[in-house]
Short mmCIF file of C-alpha atoms and ligand atoms in Angstrom, two decimals:
data_model
loop_
_atom_site.label_atom_id
_atom_site.label_comp_id
_atom_site.label_asym_id
_atom_site.label_seq_id
_atom_site.Cartn_x
_atom_site.Cartn_y
_atom_site.Cartn_z
CA UNK A 55 -19.86 -11.69 -16.30
CA UNK A 56 -23.59 -15.08 -15.79
CA UNK A 57 -20.24 -16.81 -13.73
CA UNK A 58 -19.54 -14.18 -11.11
CA UNK A 59 -22.69 -12.87 -11.07
CA UNK A 60 -23.88 -16.03 -9.85
CA UNK A 61 -20.60 -16.81 -7.11
CA UNK A 62 -21.51 -13.03 -6.73
CA UNK A 63 -25.58 -14.25 -5.36
CA UNK A 64 -23.91 -17.00 -2.83
CA UNK A 65 -21.25 -15.30 -1.80
CA UNK A 66 -24.00 -11.95 -0.60
CA UNK A 67 -26.10 -14.83 1.63
CA UNK A 68 -22.37 -16.25 3.51
CA UNK A 69 -19.93 -13.48 3.71
CA UNK A 70 -20.93 -9.58 4.94
CA UNK A 71 -21.18 -8.35 1.51
CA UNK A 72 -19.68 -11.11 -0.62
CA UNK A 73 -16.12 -10.02 -0.23
CA UNK A 74 -13.60 -10.70 3.41
CA UNK A 75 -12.10 -6.80 2.09
CA UNK A 76 -14.71 -3.92 1.39
CA UNK A 77 -12.75 -2.39 -1.40
CA UNK A 78 -13.36 -5.11 -3.70
CA UNK A 79 -17.34 -4.86 -3.58
CA UNK A 80 -16.87 -2.23 -6.26
CA UNK A 81 -19.30 0.06 -4.32
CA UNK A 82 -17.24 2.84 -5.28
CA UNK A 83 -17.44 2.95 -8.64
CA UNK A 84 -21.34 0.48 -8.78
CA UNK A 85 -21.56 -2.44 -10.10
CA UNK A 86 -20.91 -5.87 -8.70
CA UNK A 87 -17.47 -7.38 -8.42
CA UNK A 88 -16.22 -10.34 -10.78
CA UNK A 89 -14.55 -13.20 -9.44
CA UNK A 90 -11.05 -14.52 -10.40
CA UNK A 91 -10.53 -17.43 -11.26
CA UNK A 92 -5.95 -17.27 -12.24
CA UNK A 93 -3.20 -14.79 -12.97
CA UNK A 94 -0.33 -14.62 -15.17
CA UNK A 95 2.65 -11.74 -16.08
CA UNK A 96 -0.07 -8.57 -16.45
CA UNK A 97 -3.74 -10.38 -16.31
CA UNK A 98 -5.89 -11.56 -15.13
CA UNK A 99 -8.36 -14.71 -16.27
CA UNK A 100 -12.54 -13.65 -14.69
CA UNK A 101 -14.20 -17.09 -13.42
CA UNK A 102 -16.19 -16.59 -17.49
CA UNK A 103 -13.01 -16.41 -19.26
CA UNK A 104 -12.71 -12.27 -19.69
CA UNK A 105 -8.64 -11.40 -20.27
CA UNK A 106 -8.06 -7.81 -18.48
CA UNK A 107 -5.24 -6.23 -17.96
CA UNK A 108 -4.42 -5.90 -14.26
CA UNK A 109 -3.13 -2.52 -12.98
CA UNK A 110 -4.12 -3.47 -9.19
CA UNK A 111 -0.97 -5.72 -9.01
CA UNK A 112 -2.67 -7.49 -5.36
CA UNK A 113 -3.31 -4.12 -4.23
CA UNK A 114 0.67 -3.63 -4.58
CA UNK A 115 2.37 -7.19 -3.60
CA UNK A 116 2.71 -7.92 -8.00
CA UNK A 117 6.06 -6.46 -8.90
CA UNK A 118 6.93 -9.33 -11.24
CA UNK A 119 3.26 -9.74 -12.67
CA UNK A 120 1.26 -12.60 -11.08
CA UNK A 121 3.03 -15.96 -10.71
CA UNK A 122 6.01 -15.23 -12.20
CA UNK A 123 7.79 -18.62 -12.72
CA UNK A 124 10.50 -18.37 -9.89
CA UNK A 125 8.73 -16.96 -6.74
CA UNK A 126 6.18 -20.25 -7.93
CA UNK A 127 9.05 -22.32 -7.80
CA UNK A 128 10.55 -21.27 -5.20
CA UNK A 129 7.14 -21.97 -3.08
CA UNK A 130 7.06 -25.44 -4.24
CA UNK A 131 10.35 -25.76 -3.31
CA UNK A 132 9.34 -25.22 0.13
CA UNK A 133 5.75 -26.72 0.06
CA UNK A 134 8.15 -29.62 -0.04
CA UNK A 135 9.74 -29.37 2.89
CA UNK A 136 6.47 -28.44 4.89
CA UNK A 137 4.34 -26.01 5.03
CA UNK A 138 4.88 -24.35 9.62
CA UNK A 139 6.94 -26.05 11.51
CA UNK A 140 6.60 -23.59 14.66
CA UNK A 141 9.84 -23.35 15.21
CA UNK A 142 12.11 -21.07 14.32
CA UNK A 143 13.15 -21.78 10.30
CA UNK A 144 16.32 -20.91 8.38
CA UNK A 145 14.25 -19.63 5.97
CA UNK A 146 13.46 -17.23 8.31
CA UNK A 147 16.89 -15.44 8.79
CA UNK A 148 17.16 -15.11 5.00
CA UNK A 149 14.82 -12.95 4.96
CA UNK A 150 16.25 -10.89 7.96
CA UNK A 151 19.45 -10.79 6.32
CA UNK A 152 18.17 -9.62 2.85
CA UNK A 153 15.45 -6.24 4.24
CA UNK A 154 18.94 -5.87 6.53
CA UNK A 155 20.64 -5.49 3.80
CA UNK A 156 18.27 -3.23 1.12
CA UNK A 157 17.15 -1.20 4.01
CA UNK A 158 19.79 -0.59 6.75
CA UNK A 159 17.32 1.64 8.92
CA UNK A 160 16.06 -1.70 9.55
CA UNK A 161 18.42 -3.18 11.86
CA UNK A 162 16.47 -5.38 13.49
CA UNK A 163 13.50 -6.85 12.43
CA UNK A 164 10.60 -8.48 12.87
CA UNK A 165 7.79 -10.99 11.10
CA UNK A 166 4.17 -10.86 10.85
CA UNK A 167 1.39 -11.77 8.87
CA UNK A 168 -0.15 -8.54 7.55
CA UNK A 169 0.96 -5.05 7.63
CA UNK A 170 -1.99 -4.30 9.42
CA UNK A 171 -0.20 -6.45 12.44
CA UNK A 172 3.22 -4.11 10.87
CA UNK A 173 2.23 -0.50 12.06
CA UNK A 174 -0.21 -1.95 15.06
CA UNK A 175 3.32 -3.35 16.21
CA UNK A 176 5.39 -0.74 15.65
CA UNK A 177 3.05 1.71 17.49
CA UNK A 178 2.79 -0.40 20.81
CA UNK A 179 6.76 -0.39 20.34
CA UNK A 180 6.68 3.55 19.86
CA UNK A 181 4.15 3.32 22.88
CA UNK A 182 6.72 1.18 25.06
CA UNK A 183 9.64 3.43 23.72
CA UNK A 184 8.99 6.12 24.58
CA UNK A 185 6.66 5.26 27.84
CA UNK A 186 3.68 7.36 26.12
CA UNK A 187 0.13 7.44 24.82
CA UNK A 188 -0.32 9.73 21.77
CA UNK A 189 0.53 8.90 18.35
CA UNK A 190 0.27 11.52 15.34
CA UNK A 191 -1.22 10.34 12.35
CA UNK A 192 -2.21 12.12 8.93
CA UNK A 193 -5.48 12.12 7.15
CA UNK A 194 -5.57 9.72 4.34
CA UNK A 195 -3.17 7.90 5.10
CA UNK A 196 -3.83 4.39 5.44
CA UNK A 197 -1.80 2.35 8.03
CA UNK A 198 -4.54 -1.00 8.46
CA UNK A 199 -7.30 -0.82 10.21
CA UNK A 200 -6.51 -1.63 14.27
CA UNK A 201 -8.05 0.67 16.69
CA UNK A 202 -5.31 2.80 16.70
CA UNK A 203 -4.74 3.81 13.58
CA UNK A 204 -8.07 3.86 11.88
CA UNK A 205 -9.06 7.46 12.12
CA UNK A 206 -8.65 9.39 8.57
CA UNK A 207 -7.92 6.04 7.20
CA UNK A 208 -8.62 6.86 3.04
CA UNK A 209 -9.95 4.25 0.00
CA UNK A 210 -11.78 1.59 1.82
CA UNK A 211 -12.91 3.68 4.48
CA UNK A 212 -13.45 7.05 3.12
CA UNK A 213 -15.34 4.33 0.05
CA UNK A 214 -17.36 3.30 2.26
CA UNK A 215 -18.41 7.37 4.30
CA UNK A 216 -17.26 5.98 8.25
CA UNK A 217 -13.41 7.26 8.25
CA UNK A 218 -14.30 6.45 11.74
CA UNK A 219 -14.98 2.03 12.09
CA UNK A 220 -17.84 2.42 14.26
CA UNK A 221 -16.67 -0.48 17.34
CA UNK A 222 -13.78 2.10 18.22
CA UNK A 223 -13.80 3.74 21.95
CA UNK A 224 -14.48 6.97 21.31
CA UNK A 225 -11.11 6.96 24.61
CA UNK A 226 -8.68 4.98 22.01
CA UNK A 227 -9.54 7.64 18.60
CA UNK A 228 -8.44 10.15 21.27
CA UNK A 229 -4.76 8.92 21.35
CA UNK A 230 -4.19 9.61 17.75
CA UNK A 231 -4.20 13.63 16.89
CA UNK A 232 -4.69 13.49 13.10
CA UNK A 233 -3.14 16.53 11.24
CA UNK A 234 -3.35 17.29 7.53
CA UNK A 235 -0.05 16.04 5.49
CA UNK A 236 2.70 17.92 4.09
CA UNK A 237 1.68 20.69 6.45
CA UNK A 238 5.15 21.81 8.86
CA UNK A 239 3.61 23.89 10.57
CA UNK A 240 -0.08 22.03 12.03
CA UNK A 241 3.37 19.06 12.66
CA UNK A 242 5.04 21.70 15.32
CA UNK A 243 1.78 23.01 16.60
CA UNK A 244 0.48 19.56 17.66
CA UNK A 245 4.04 18.56 19.53
CA UNK A 246 3.23 22.51 21.73
CA UNK A 247 -0.24 20.98 22.64
CA UNK A 248 0.91 17.92 23.17
CA UNK A 249 4.49 18.40 25.35
CA UNK A 250 6.47 15.29 25.76
CA UNK A 251 3.18 12.59 25.55
CA UNK A 252 3.44 11.76 21.21
CA UNK A 253 5.54 8.62 21.41
CA UNK A 254 5.51 8.15 17.62
CA UNK A 255 4.31 10.38 14.39
CA UNK A 256 3.85 7.16 11.74
CA UNK A 257 2.93 8.39 7.83
CA UNK A 258 3.07 6.55 4.42
CA UNK A 259 6.26 9.10 3.34
CA UNK A 260 4.61 9.06 0.30
CA UNK A 261 0.86 8.05 0.89
CA UNK A 262 -0.68 5.80 -2.09
CA UNK A 263 -4.72 5.19 0.09
CA UNK A 264 -7.01 8.37 -0.99
CA UNK A 265 -4.62 8.57 -4.80
CA UNK A 266 -1.10 9.39 -5.18
CA UNK A 267 0.26 12.30 -3.41
CA UNK A 268 3.54 13.58 -2.97
CA UNK A 269 5.50 14.95 -0.61
CA UNK A 270 6.32 19.01 -0.68
CA UNK A 271 9.68 19.53 -1.29
CA UNK A 272 11.80 18.93 2.68
CA UNK A 273 8.39 17.86 3.82
CA UNK A 274 9.80 14.35 4.93
CA UNK A 275 12.60 16.19 6.28
CA UNK A 276 10.97 18.80 9.32
CA UNK A 277 8.90 15.73 10.00
CA UNK A 278 11.84 13.58 10.86
CA UNK A 279 13.53 17.29 12.78
CA UNK A 280 10.26 17.29 14.69
CA UNK A 281 10.91 13.72 15.75
CA UNK A 282 14.03 14.14 16.99
CA UNK A 283 13.41 17.60 18.69
CA UNK A 284 10.83 16.07 20.25
CA UNK A 285 11.69 12.15 21.29
CA UNK A 286 9.12 10.51 19.13
CA UNK A 287 9.79 8.26 16.04
CA UNK A 288 9.14 8.28 13.02
CA UNK A 289 7.78 5.48 11.88
CA UNK A 290 7.46 5.33 8.23
CA UNK A 291 4.57 2.88 6.63
CA UNK A 292 6.48 1.51 3.78
CA UNK A 293 3.76 -1.36 3.49
CA UNK A 294 2.98 -0.20 -0.16
CA UNK A 295 6.07 1.63 -0.97
CA UNK A 296 8.45 -0.88 0.10
CA UNK A 297 10.76 -1.61 -2.68
CA UNK A 298 8.34 -0.47 -4.26
CA UNK A 299 10.40 2.16 -6.04
CA UNK A 300 13.49 1.47 -5.31
CA UNK A 301 14.99 -1.66 -3.34
CA UNK A 302 15.87 0.58 -0.06
CA UNK A 303 12.14 2.57 -0.61
CA UNK A 304 10.98 6.10 0.28
CA UNK A 305 13.47 5.93 2.78
CA UNK A 306 16.06 5.86 -0.04
CA UNK A 307 14.42 7.66 -2.04
CA UNK A 308 13.99 10.54 0.10
CA UNK A 309 17.47 10.10 1.92
CA UNK A 310 15.46 10.27 5.43
CA UNK A 311 16.35 7.43 8.45
CA UNK A 312 13.59 6.45 10.50
CA UNK A 313 13.18 4.85 13.10
CA UNK A 314 10.45 2.31 12.21
CA UNK A 315 9.51 1.18 9.20
CA UNK A 316 6.04 -0.95 9.03
CA UNK A 317 6.55 -3.52 5.27
CA UNK A 318 4.21 -5.78 4.08
CA UNK A 319 3.05 -6.30 0.22
CA UNK A 320 5.78 -7.16 -2.06
CA UNK A 321 8.42 -8.73 0.79
CA UNK A 322 5.19 -11.47 0.48
CA UNK A 323 5.93 -12.08 -3.00
CA UNK A 324 1.62 -13.02 -2.92
CA UNK A 325 1.55 -14.63 0.62
CA UNK A 326 0.47 -13.29 3.86
CA UNK A 327 3.49 -11.26 5.34
CA UNK A 328 3.48 -8.66 7.19
CA UNK A 329 7.47 -6.83 9.04
CA UNK A 330 8.38 -4.28 11.43
CA UNK A 331 12.11 -3.10 12.07
CA UNK A 332 14.57 -0.33 13.49
CA UNK A 333 17.37 1.19 15.54
CA UNK A 334 17.96 -2.45 18.01
CA UNK A 335 17.74 -0.72 21.54
CA UNK A 336 13.87 -0.04 20.18
CA UNK A 337 13.38 -3.22 18.67
CA UNK A 338 14.76 -4.81 21.70
CA UNK A 339 11.59 -3.36 23.69
CA UNK A 340 10.12 -6.16 22.64
CA UNK A 341 9.70 -9.95 23.67
CA UNK A 342 10.98 -12.33 24.48
CA UNK A 343 14.00 -9.64 25.82
CA UNK A 344 11.87 -6.56 26.30
CA UNK A 345 8.55 -5.48 28.10
CA UNK A 346 6.73 -5.44 24.89
CA UNK A 347 4.10 -8.13 23.84
CA UNK A 348 4.07 -9.04 20.04
CA UNK A 349 3.99 -12.54 18.61
CA UNK A 350 2.13 -15.10 16.48
CA UNK A 351 1.84 -18.62 15.39
CA UNK A 352 2.34 -19.17 11.55
CA UNK A 353 5.01 -15.45 12.36
CA UNK A 354 7.55 -15.84 9.62
CA UNK A 355 6.12 -18.84 7.58
CA UNK A 356 7.81 -20.92 5.45
CA UNK A 357 6.00 -21.23 2.17
CA UNK A 358 5.97 -16.98 2.64
CA UNK A 359 9.38 -16.20 3.58
CA UNK A 360 10.16 -18.01 0.47
CA UNK A 361 7.90 -16.65 -1.62
CA UNK A 362 9.36 -12.87 -0.19
CA UNK A 363 12.41 -13.83 -0.72
CA UNK A 364 12.71 -15.45 -4.64
CA UNK A 365 10.87 -11.87 -4.71
CA UNK A 366 13.16 -9.95 -3.29
CA UNK A 367 15.78 -11.24 -5.21
CA UNK A 368 14.98 -10.76 -8.24
CA UNK A 369 14.18 -6.58 -7.70
CA UNK A 370 17.48 -7.14 -6.32
CA UNK A 371 19.48 -8.92 -8.84
CA UNK A 372 17.60 -7.17 -12.66
CA UNK A 373 16.95 -2.88 -11.07
CA UNK A 374 13.54 -2.85 -12.41
CA UNK A 375 12.60 0.28 -11.05
CA UNK A 376 14.33 2.63 -13.76
CA UNK A 377 12.20 -0.22 -15.84
CA UNK A 378 8.70 0.66 -14.61
CA UNK A 379 8.85 4.02 -14.35
CA UNK A 380 9.73 4.52 -17.76
CA UNK A 381 6.35 3.17 -17.75
CA UNK A 382 5.26 5.22 -14.86
CA UNK A 383 5.64 8.36 -17.02
CA UNK A 384 4.37 6.47 -20.76
CA UNK A 385 0.63 6.36 -18.45
CA UNK A 386 0.91 9.32 -16.90
CA UNK A 387 1.65 11.31 -20.34
CA UNK A 388 -0.83 9.10 -22.42
CA UNK A 389 -3.89 10.10 -19.51
CA UNK A 390 -2.79 13.38 -19.48
CA UNK A 391 -2.46 14.46 -23.20
CA UNK A 392 -6.45 12.19 -23.40
CA UNK A 393 -7.75 14.54 -20.13
CA UNK A 394 -5.97 17.64 -22.34
CA UNK A 395 -7.46 16.61 -25.38
CA UNK A 396 -10.90 16.50 -23.84
CA UNK A 397 -10.76 19.30 -21.85
CA UNK A 398 -10.77 17.92 -18.61
CA UNK A 399 -9.31 19.24 -15.79
CA UNK A 400 -7.21 17.01 -13.87
CA UNK A 401 -4.37 15.44 -11.86
CA UNK A 402 -2.40 12.97 -12.57
CA UNK A 403 0.45 11.71 -10.01
CA UNK A 404 2.93 8.58 -10.75
CA UNK A 405 6.47 8.28 -9.49
CA UNK A 406 8.19 4.95 -11.03
CA UNK A 407 4.98 1.77 -11.03
CA UNK A 408 2.39 3.40 -9.56
CA UNK A 409 0.06 6.35 -10.46
CA UNK A 410 -3.41 7.57 -9.94
CA UNK A 411 -6.28 10.30 -11.37
CA UNK A 412 -8.08 12.80 -9.37
CA UNK A 413 -10.61 14.33 -11.96
CA UNK A 414 -10.34 17.68 -10.53
CA UNK A 415 -8.72 21.24 -10.80
CA UNK A 416 -6.64 21.78 -7.75
CA UNK A 417 -3.26 20.12 -7.71
CA UNK A 418 -3.45 17.08 -5.10
CA UNK A 419 -1.39 17.87 -1.77
CA UNK A 420 -3.58 16.38 0.97
CA UNK A 421 -6.81 14.19 1.82
CA UNK A 422 -9.32 17.95 1.58
CA UNK A 423 -7.45 18.56 -2.21
CA UNK A 424 -8.17 14.40 -2.50
CA UNK A 425 -11.50 14.29 -1.83
CA UNK A 426 -12.50 17.71 -4.84
CA UNK A 427 -11.38 15.13 -7.12
CA UNK A 428 -14.93 13.95 -9.21
CA UNK A 429 -15.75 10.32 -8.12
CA UNK A 430 -18.51 9.50 -10.33
CA UNK A 431 -16.62 10.88 -13.08
CA UNK A 432 -13.86 8.65 -12.07
CA UNK A 433 -16.47 5.51 -11.74
CA UNK A 434 -17.29 5.35 -15.83
CA UNK A 435 -13.94 6.05 -16.44
CA UNK A 436 -12.81 2.62 -14.39
CA UNK A 437 -15.72 1.11 -16.04
CA UNK A 438 -14.71 2.55 -19.93
CA UNK A 439 -11.74 0.67 -19.46
CA UNK A 440 -13.87 -2.26 -17.49
CA UNK A 441 -15.22 -3.33 -20.77
CA UNK A 442 -12.09 -3.11 -22.85
CA UNK A 443 -10.24 -4.88 -20.68
CA UNK A 444 -8.28 -2.77 -18.39
CA UNK A 445 -9.45 -3.10 -14.99
CA UNK A 446 -8.37 0.08 -12.74
CA UNK A 447 -8.21 -0.30 -8.93
CA UNK A 448 -11.39 0.37 -8.35
CA UNK A 449 -12.50 3.19 -6.40
CA UNK A 450 -11.39 6.75 -7.74
CA UNK A 451 -8.82 6.97 -4.13
CA UNK A 452 -7.02 4.17 -4.43
CA UNK A 453 -3.53 4.18 -6.32
CA UNK A 454 -2.78 1.86 -9.65
CA UNK A 455 0.41 -0.50 -10.02
CA UNK A 456 2.79 -1.68 -13.04
CA UNK A 457 4.53 -4.43 -13.01
CA UNK A 458 7.71 -5.73 -15.72
CA UNK A 459 5.49 -7.34 -16.87
CA UNK A 460 3.48 -4.94 -18.54
CA UNK A 461 6.23 -4.09 -20.29
CA UNK A 462 4.58 -3.97 -24.05
CA UNK A 463 1.51 -4.74 -25.96
CA UNK A 464 0.51 -4.82 -22.33
CA UNK A 465 1.05 -0.93 -21.45
CA UNK A 466 0.83 0.15 -25.63
CA UNK A 467 -3.12 -1.67 -25.35
CA UNK A 468 -3.91 0.15 -21.89
CA UNK A 469 -2.86 3.29 -22.98
CA UNK A 470 -5.09 3.00 -26.15
CA UNK A 471 -8.00 2.31 -24.21
CA UNK A 472 -7.08 4.55 -21.47
CA UNK A 473 -6.54 8.18 -23.81
CA UNK A 474 -10.09 6.46 -26.73
CA UNK A 475 -11.78 6.35 -22.93
CA UNK A 476 -10.79 9.38 -21.40
CA UNK A 477 -12.09 10.60 -25.23
CA UNK A 478 -15.64 9.15 -25.23
CA UNK A 479 -16.69 10.66 -21.38
C1 PLP B 1769 -1.62 -2.22 2.87
C2 PLP B 1769 -1.46 -1.52 3.40
C3 PLP B 1769 -1.09 -1.80 5.15
C4 PLP B 1769 -2.12 -3.19 5.12
O1 PLP B 1769 -1.85 -3.95 4.81
P1 PLP B 1769 -3.07 -5.34 5.13
O2 PLP B 1769 -1.87 -6.35 5.06
O3 PLP B 1769 -4.49 -5.23 4.32
O4 PLP B 1769 -3.04 -5.75 6.74
C5 PLP B 1769 -0.59 -0.77 5.10
N1 PLP B 1769 -0.74 0.20 5.65
C6 PLP B 1769 -0.26 0.21 4.10
C7 PLP B 1769 -0.11 1.88 3.43
C8 PLP B 1769 -1.19 -0.17 3.44
O5 PLP B 1769 -0.54 0.01 1.85
#
């Protein structure tokens, strides 16, 4: 790790904490981060030439593995034509058509540059449309780092012990009502306590930023009903789950039609992108047709659009979801079997190509449950895996991702490693 350590020492002098996004700093698991110089398929190559089987997948986007030839070729072709025009470009139209075709609740869509922008803009739009100020979010759900959403926001914030970030006026936070996930009574009480005041309910339909949490049967349908009954918009934050579990996202799997959806990660094919969309009459409140302002110098950037279009077309063509789910179940079964034989209490939620592990005997249905997980034990598990060449998310409160490139030797090797590490805990 000599080169990584040297780079980190230089980074620490000029970049706060040495990183450009906090969870990369390894604070939650201890030690210092490694630097990566290249990535292909399921593999990261560190600055020190170590090869690691990667279950972070650049925090979700790399569903086709790293640097897949189809996406590389699409970016290279777009690059020949120019990197940014400051005018509408043909890729934006193709992207909008693709998103609409795959996620039918999205009648109109606006591209932006990150998931944070997508959720922030969706909230502003919901407030403008309903002419109401308050929003409801759920403890442990992360929706990016805009002011009104950085309240009880899960992983990154959690790891650093300040779930309510400094620098956010208390008056902003007061407009955000935070509720426990998976509790239908809490939603009913919040609407009753704030009559005519709630603009929107924003939710990660499968929360995946405190580890992975799945909804209890009927819960998302209850949210849908409660929003409709109270004139509030339902916003699905599918920045992580969009195109990850099904072409149409969790909304397709669960048969729920949200009013607005936020997207990001996979739709950029590894380049920076976000998008939000939904009901046409809501989206038409956006400038230049409506009064809600939203803009971006590089929004709809041709390179990012080309990469994202290639990523989505590949998903549409190959339907990798059944195969990805088989890989997910393989890892889940291996983890559960290893914990059982070791006599270690653990929960291993998994759906499709997403999984996490909580070292607790309590079933995990919300943020409070997730916090009962033994983070020190996770740290030992994480470092044990890393030493043997398997890279998991460096926090007990993150979700691991599998790509199509993991099929075969990588998944077998990773299961073997995780099994032996757990037996040695
Ligand atoms: C990653 C993520 C975001 C933020 O996206 P950025 O591109 O990091 O700004 C928002 N919501 C969810 C659910 C996410 O997982």
